[in-house]
Amino acid sequence: MTKTSLRNSTGGLVDRSHPVSFRFNGRTYRGFSGDTLASALIANGVHMVGRSFKYHRPRGILAAGSEDPAALVQVGRPDRAATEPNTRATELEIHEGLEAFSQNAWPSLGFDVGAVNDLLGRFLPSGFYYKTFMGPPFGWMFFEPFIRRSAGLGLSPTLPDPDRYEHTNRHCDVLVVGGGPAGLMAALSAGRAGARVILAEESARLGGRLLSSDPKASRIGDFAPAKWVAEVEAELRALPEVKILTRTCAFGYYGENFIGLAENVQDHLPPSLRDAKLPRHRLWRIRAGRVVLATGAIERPLVFHQNDRPGVMLAGAVRTYLHRYGVKAGTRAVVFANNSDAWQTAFDLVSHGVEVRAIVDTRAAPEGELVQRAATLDIPVHAGSTIVATEGRRRISCAMVRRMDGDGKLLGEADRLECDLLAISGGWSPNVALFSQSRGKLRYDEAIAAFRPAVSWQKERSVGGADGEFDLAAALSAGAEAGAEAAKATGFAGEAAMVPAISRPAAHVPYGVEPAWDLPSERSAAATRAFVDTQNDVTAKDLHLAVREGYRSVEHAKRYTTTGMGTDQGKVVGVNAFGILAGALGKAIPDVGVTTYRQPFKPVSFGAVAGQHARQLFHPRRTTPMHDWHVEAGATFEVVGDWLRARTYPRAGETFHDAVQRESLAARRQTGILDASTLGKIDIRGRGAAEFLDRVYTNSWKKLKVGTCRYGLMLNEDGMVFDDGVTARLAEDHFHMTTTTGGAARVLNWLEEYHQTEWSDLEVHMTTVTEQWAVASLCGPECHRLVGDLVDDLDVSPENMPFMSVATGSIDGIPVRVFRISFTGELSYEINIPASYGLWLWRRLMDAGRIYGLTPYGTEAMHLLRAEKGFIIVGQDTDGTVTPHDLRMDWIVKKEGDFIGRRSLSRSDTARRDRPQLVGLLTSDPAFVIEEGSQIIATATEPEPRVPMLGYVTSSYFSPNLGRSIALALVKGGGARMGETVYISRRGALPVPATISGTDFLAAEGARK
């Protein structure tokens, strides 16, 4: 074996017949299919893979799965589209052509200028930024640019993502999370009963910790782990109602057994083998009848001085690399633990030719059987001892060991143990993240020195290591029972699958744990650098400091120190941090409690979260039935809510401004036509419909006659304008409501919420019909003649069909609804026709309207026309802080009866008279058009300090019908300031004078309404 080759010649689950070439930090290495980047790098003698976040200390591979805190790499070159930061080397499967880079190191991993932070570590404790960036001259604003540039680990891609992603929704009877021994038994029992089962396993293979057992000890009684896993998997795949998802992480447990799964579909494949028809990642949204959590357990590190060097690894991970990947993590090892499980790591290393320099155990009296076996293998044992320090720069080279007395005090001189691998174990903690996300309650178990599930909140059961049960036979039995119970609870009768015979405990049972959180050191406590969180560089000293600073809550201490707030969510931090805090506070761990387990369990790509809702599908644009005609007519479009609306129809050589002016003139002097299909439409029926409208609108609706319409305002609970529109009464129990284009969905949801939660006694049924009807709105002096030419059996003359009325008719036998309503102040009609006839109607109108000078106009001309009349647009002339009184629309607020927001209108603030009110503005220069949003002030100059603002301009246009500019504005106490001169502030120029006027500019000019 060469110096850089740590690969066993045989063994492991990698495919030695399929070598793989990959690159790391610009160098080419070789591994095998089935390797992760971590296992392949270890096999090639590479242990230092990155730098820590704060101090830029060297970081290696600690674990073998998603719990690893610091072995993060950038996949792909940062300057390319297909790049992803913060990828865990322990989960990244290598493939031909893979290229990965270290993060948080410049100019190189070996020489990182950021490491100067490590030299200044004593001046950069947790919370130093709260005390440093206090004010000028060296406050936050001074340091912010430097901090922003240094924040983060990897680099986010700057180019569009070239990959595809998708979402899948699925119901199942039983969801089993975890494909270890307990999870396999649960899926087997439920599957045999006939239940629909989904089995989600985070890694590429089923088997869990059984894959980390020594294949030489292939049998445990009559139980052969590898053979058993293969047989169970084969049976599960043959069951028609069982779905197995590998490389799939359950990242979130939500209400009513709703689980989020993130599946890696193609990241493990070389680009040449990826299927363009398949997504890169798939997000599964699962609603399960019952959930079985078989998420296993996570090994804890030990906290001691200089415990963060590359080459310091979890003992269980060392076994995983040895047996699953056929890789020795070192050639000279020391095993350091406070439990019996880690001893098996020493025994397995020796059986594979690794020199084990010693087993160091904090317990004074480890099990005699273990000590005897160590003696048989010539492994020195240091009982009642601790490691007080390590040496090494880019990899550990030495561990310093000292004995302890019964009180944990150091005795004698340190023994120096040369080593390139330090396998550590502080015991195992049940992986309770998903259980806690489900609102399950935890309890602290002294026997395993960890928190485990206690009381389930949802229809769930935790089994195996996730439940604190580490005996293999017991875990298999619990899994089988849980699967059978889950199937039965969802209507499928069956029995628990038979548990294979096991004559002795599995080798990885962590029995005999003796808690050890903050171990003594040769150095003084002030100088000790015992790391709790190796990603964020949080030490035990930082946690003690947090307590001294007054952060006695576990959640406060977490945030003050950033413990467990990295990309790993503190998976290996947990109980160590709680134990140290408990010691500093003089409390028991259960009294300190735990931090909140939040979704996601591990990072999920933004692509998976977005799914197929990206690019054109991110926010699909809705178009009206007449859209093709608008395109043919050369319309320019704008986005309104979800809709594309024609903004104007410029002719050849015409500017945007010219087109708007022409369309506005035609709409008042000839005949104009607008596509109003996008307006929100809600069909409201039921005996309680009129009463319901009376409560949601500010005006009265109970006495509205059938065949008539009324304009209404809706308010939020705070009394502010929420939406507006015209509603028609089609029958005693039938109304047709219109809303703003962008507010349709919001209004319907709001109405449903009130109906279902507040007024469920009212018989009301609401249905969105926005896309059921196409709408052509016609206006102008001759528009009634055009409508009358087309509509059969209906006299639509202004004399016969009064303003704010509705009637039904037909055009060539097609039923239509005709509304006599107006948003321009002109004589207007709106024709509603079933949407499939919308384009046909539009073409008929355009053909028949030639003799009346029919001109299509877009939304920009519509806005100008309504402003001439002083009609508001909710969202433009209102901003969520405007009441009906602010709009000077007191007439629309009924004197008696209740409605949503009424009480808020009587609050002292909303009732005061100096609130901003909607008024008109006429500039002294009729040709000057005010910029919308401009501030309104009281003086012609702007001396320092700045002049108080009186209000701002909400709408502003040049009106061709009035031959001058007009504007609407919200001005402080505006209703009482008619005729007063105010000034419009301009950047770099003198303010422009304007006169406050009424909002109906047409009435002021004597124009016909």
PDB file of N, CA and C in Angstrom, residues 98-141:
ATOM      1  N   LEU A  98     -16.690  14.412 -12.359  1.00  0.00           N
ATOM      2  CA  LEU A  98     -17.021  15.256 -11.216  1.00  0.00           C
ATOM      3  C   LEU A  98     -15.861  16.193 -10.901  1.00  0.00           C
ATOM      4  N   GLU A  99     -16.185  17.442 -10.642  1.00  0.00           N
ATOM      5  CA  GLU A  99     -15.179  18.423 -10.257  1.00  0.00           C
ATOM      6  C   GLU A  99     -15.684  19.155  -9.021  1.00  0.00           C
ATOM      7  N   ALA A 100     -14.872  19.163  -7.981  1.00  0.00           N
ATOM      8  CA  ALA A 100     -15.279  19.791  -6.729  1.00  0.00           C
ATOM      9  C   ALA A 100     -14.129  20.627  -6.188  1.00  0.00           C
ATOM     10  N   PHE A 101     -14.492  21.617  -5.377  1.00  0.00           N
ATOM     11  CA  PHE A 101     -13.503  22.552  -4.851  1.00  0.00           C
ATOM     12  C   PHE A 101     -13.785  22.812  -3.372  1.00  0.00           C
ATOM     13  N   SER A 102     -12.717  23.113  -2.650  1.00  0.00           N
ATOM     14  CA  SER A 102     -12.875  23.532  -1.263  1.00  0.00           C
ATOM     15  C   SER A 102     -13.530  24.902  -1.215  1.00  0.00           C
ATOM     16  N   GLN A 103     -14.110  25.232  -0.071  1.00  0.00           N
ATOM     17  CA  GLN A 103     -14.805  26.503   0.115  1.00  0.00           C
ATOM     18  C   GLN A 103     -14.148  27.307   1.238  1.00  0.00           C
ATOM     19  N   ASN A 104     -14.482  28.595   1.233  1.00  0.00           N
ATOM     20  CA  ASN A 104     -14.098  29.473   2.348  1.00  0.00           C
ATOM     21  C   ASN A 104     -12.590  29.532   2.530  1.00  0.00           C
ATOM     22  N   ALA A 105     -11.840  29.415   1.433  1.00  0.00           N
ATOM     23  CA  ALA A 105     -10.374  29.475   1.501  1.00  0.00           C
ATOM     24  C   ALA A 105      -9.866  30.267   0.306  1.00  0.00           C
ATOM     25  N   TRP A 106      -9.007  31.257   0.584  1.00  0.00           N
ATOM     26  CA  TRP A 106      -8.403  32.050  -0.494  1.00  0.00           C
ATOM     27  C   TRP A 106      -6.991  32.470  -0.090  1.00  0.00           C
ATOM     28  N   PRO A 107      -6.021  32.324  -0.964  1.00  0.00           N
ATOM     29  CA  PRO A 107      -6.133  31.923  -2.367  1.00  0.00           C
ATOM     30  C   PRO A 107      -6.189  30.413  -2.589  1.00  0.00           C
ATOM     31  N   SER A 108      -5.883  29.633  -1.543  1.00  0.00           N
ATOM     32  CA  SER A 108      -5.928  28.184  -1.715  1.00  0.00           C
ATOM     33  C   SER A 108      -6.283  27.548  -0.385  1.00  0.00           C
ATOM     34  N   LEU A 109      -6.592  26.261  -0.439  1.00  0.00           N
ATOM     35  CA  LEU A 109      -6.922  25.534   0.790  1.00  0.00           C
ATOM     36  C   LEU A 109      -5.718  25.472   1.715  1.00  0.00           C
ATOM     37  N   GLY A 110      -4.539  25.245   1.156  1.00  0.00           N
ATOM     38  CA  GLY A 110      -3.344  25.119   1.974  1.00  0.00           C
ATOM     39  C   GLY A 110      -2.879  26.431   2.562  1.00  0.00           C
ATOM     40  N   PHE A 111      -3.043  27.530   1.803  1.00  0.00           N
ATOM     41  CA  PHE A 111      -2.636  28.851   2.286  1.00  0.00           C
ATOM     42  C   PHE A 111      -3.836  29.780   2.179  1.00  0.00           C
ATOM     43  N   ASP A 112      -4.505  29.984   3.302  1.00  0.00           N
ATOM     44  CA  ASP A 112      -5.729  30.780   3.347  1.00  0.00           C
ATOM     45  C   ASP A 112      -5.469  32.013   4.190  1.00  0.00           C
ATOM     46  N   VAL A 113      -5.541  33.185   3.555  1.00  0.00           N
ATOM     47  CA  VAL A 113      -5.255  34.412   4.292  1.00  0.00           C
ATOM     48  C   VAL A 113      -6.285  34.642   5.397  1.00  0.00           C
ATOM     49  N   GLY A 114      -7.464  34.038   5.246  1.00  0.00           N
ATOM     50  CA  GLY A 114      -8.482  34.186   6.277  1.00  0.00           C
ATOM     51  C   GLY A 114      -8.093  33.546   7.591  1.00  0.00           C
ATOM     52  N   ALA A 115      -7.052  32.691   7.562  1.00  0.00           N
ATOM     53  CA  ALA A 115      -6.616  32.032   8.787  1.00  0.00           C
ATOM     54  C   ALA A 115      -6.055  33.014   9.805  1.00  0.00           C
ATOM     55  N   VAL A 116      -5.850  34.270   9.380  1.00  0.00           N
ATOM     56  CA  VAL A 116      -5.418  35.277  10.344  1.00  0.00           C
ATOM     57  C   VAL A 116      -6.468  35.443  11.451  1.00  0.00           C
ATOM     58  N   ASN A 117      -7.724  35.136  11.130  1.00  0.00           N
ATOM     59  CA  ASN A 117      -8.781  35.194  12.148  1.00  0.00           C
ATOM     60  C   ASN A 117      -8.492  34.240  13.297  1.00  0.00           C
ATOM     61  N   ASP A 118      -7.845  33.108  12.958  1.00  0.00           N
ATOM     62  CA  ASP A 118      -7.520  32.135  13.998  1.00  0.00           C
ATOM     63  C   ASP A 118      -6.495  32.704  14.963  1.00  0.00           C
ATOM     64  N   LEU A 119      -5.544  33.459  14.424  1.00  0.00           N
ATOM     65  CA  LEU A 119      -4.531  34.078  15.275  1.00  0.00           C
ATOM     66  C   LEU A 119      -5.154  35.143  16.173  1.00  0.00           C
ATOM     67  N   LEU A 120      -6.243  35.754  15.679  1.00  0.00           N
ATOM     68  CA  LEU A 120      -6.913  36.799  16.451  1.00  0.00           C
ATOM     69  C   LEU A 120      -8.101  36.253  17.231  1.00  0.00           C
ATOM     70  N   GLY A 121      -8.181  34.915  17.356  1.00  0.00           N
ATOM     71  CA  GLY A 121      -9.339  34.274  17.946  1.00  0.00           C
ATOM     72  C   GLY A 121      -9.698  34.777  19.323  1.00  0.00           C
ATOM     73  N   ARG A 122      -8.693  35.102  20.136  1.00  0.00           N
ATOM     74  CA  ARG A 122      -8.990  35.546  21.498  1.00  0.00           C
ATOM     75  C   ARG A 122      -9.734  36.874  21.508  1.00  0.00           C
ATOM     76  N   PHE A 123      -9.633  37.635  20.399  1.00  0.00           N
ATOM     77  CA  PHE A 123     -10.328  38.915  20.314  1.00  0.00           C
ATOM     78  C   PHE A 123     -11.674  38.798  19.582  1.00  0.00           C
ATOM     79  N   LEU A 124     -11.990  37.586  19.117  1.00  0.00           N
ATOM     80  CA  LEU A 124     -13.220  37.387  18.341  1.00  0.00           C
ATOM     81  C   LEU A 124     -14.111  36.321  18.968  1.00  0.00           C
ATOM     82  N   PRO A 125     -14.447  36.458  20.228  1.00  0.00           N
ATOM     83  CA  PRO A 125     -15.324  35.452  20.848  1.00  0.00           C
ATOM     84  C   PRO A 125     -16.748  35.594  20.325  1.00  0.00           C
ATOM     85  N   SER A 126     -17.609  34.684  20.713  1.00  0.00           N
ATOM     86  CA  SER A 126     -19.010  34.799  20.319  1.00  0.00           C
ATOM     87  C   SER A 126     -19.576  36.115  20.813  1.00  0.00           C
ATOM     88  N   GLY A 127     -20.353  36.762  19.945  1.00  0.00           N
ATOM     89  CA  GLY A 127     -20.988  38.013  20.307  1.00  0.00           C
ATOM     90  C   GLY A 127     -20.099  39.229  20.210  1.00  0.00           C
ATOM     91  N   PHE A 128     -18.846  39.077  19.716  1.00  0.00           N
ATOM     92  CA  PHE A 128     -17.954  40.238  19.682  1.00  0.00           C
ATOM     93  C   PHE A 128     -18.519  41.343  18.789  1.00  0.00           C
ATOM     94  N   TYR A 129     -19.266  40.957  17.730  1.00  0.00           N
ATOM     95  CA  TYR A 129     -19.787  41.948  16.790  1.00  0.00           C
ATOM     96  C   TYR A 129     -20.849  42.815  17.440  1.00  0.00           C
ATOM     97  N   TYR A 130     -21.552  42.279  18.442  1.00  0.00           N
ATOM     98  CA  TYR A 130     -22.554  43.094  19.128  1.00  0.00           C
ATOM     99  C   TYR A 130     -21.904  44.229  19.924  1.00  0.00           C
ATOM    100  N   LYS A 131     -20.681  44.016  20.339  1.00  0.00           N
ATOM    101  CA  LYS A 131     -20.001  44.991  21.183  1.00  0.00           C
ATOM    102  C   LYS A 131     -19.034  45.862  20.383  1.00  0.00           C
ATOM    103  N   THR A 132     -18.674  45.416  19.171  1.00  0.00           N
ATOM    104  CA  THR A 132     -17.666  46.113  18.386  1.00  0.00           C
ATOM    105  C   THR A 132     -18.266  47.179  17.483  1.00  0.00           C
ATOM    106  N   PHE A 133     -19.350  46.832  16.776  1.00  0.00           N
ATOM    107  CA  PHE A 133     -19.899  47.730  15.759  1.00  0.00           C
ATOM    108  C   PHE A 133     -20.951  48.641  16.387  1.00  0.00           C
ATOM    109  N   MET A 134     -20.485  49.494  17.291  1.00  0.00           N
ATOM    110  CA  MET A 134     -21.426  50.275  18.086  1.00  0.00           C
ATOM    111  C   MET A 134     -21.689  51.668  17.521  1.00  0.00           C
ATOM    112  N   GLY A 135     -20.791  52.238  16.806  1.00  0.00           N
ATOM    113  CA  GLY A 135     -21.032  53.588  16.320  1.00  0.00           C
ATOM    114  C   GLY A 135     -19.820  54.167  15.643  1.00  0.00           C
ATOM    115  N   PRO A 136     -19.920  55.413  15.177  1.00  0.00           N
ATOM    116  CA  PRO A 136     -18.826  56.035  14.441  1.00  0.00           C
ATOM    117  C   PRO A 136     -17.593  56.181  15.319  1.00  0.00           C
ATOM    118  N   PRO A 137     -16.385  56.238  14.691  1.00  0.00           N
ATOM    119  CA  PRO A 137     -16.215  56.134  13.233  1.00  0.00           C
ATOM    120  C   PRO A 137     -16.166  54.693  12.729  1.00  0.00           C
ATOM    121  N   PHE A 138     -16.015  53.717  13.632  1.00  0.00           N
ATOM    122  CA  PHE A 138     -15.857  52.332  13.191  1.00  0.00           C
ATOM    123  C   PHE A 138     -17.069  51.501  13.614  1.00  0.00           C
ATOM    124  N   GLY A 139     -18.231  51.925  13.192  1.00  0.00           N
ATOM    125  CA  GLY A 139     -19.460  51.205  13.493  1.00  0.00           C
ATOM    126  C   GLY A 139     -19.791  50.209  12.401  1.00  0.00           C
ATOM    127  N   TRP A 140     -21.037  49.746  12.446  1.00  0.00           N
ATOM    128  CA  TRP A 140     -21.470  48.709  11.499  1.00  0.00           C
ATOM    129  C   TRP A 140     -21.326  49.159  10.057  1.00  0.00           C
ATOM    130  N   MET A 141     -21.656  50.416   9.772  1.00  0.00           N
ATOM    131  CA  MET A 141     -21.600  50.888   8.391  1.00  0.00           C
ATOM    132  C   MET A 141     -20.181  50.829   7.836  1.00  0.00           C
TER     133      MET A 141
END
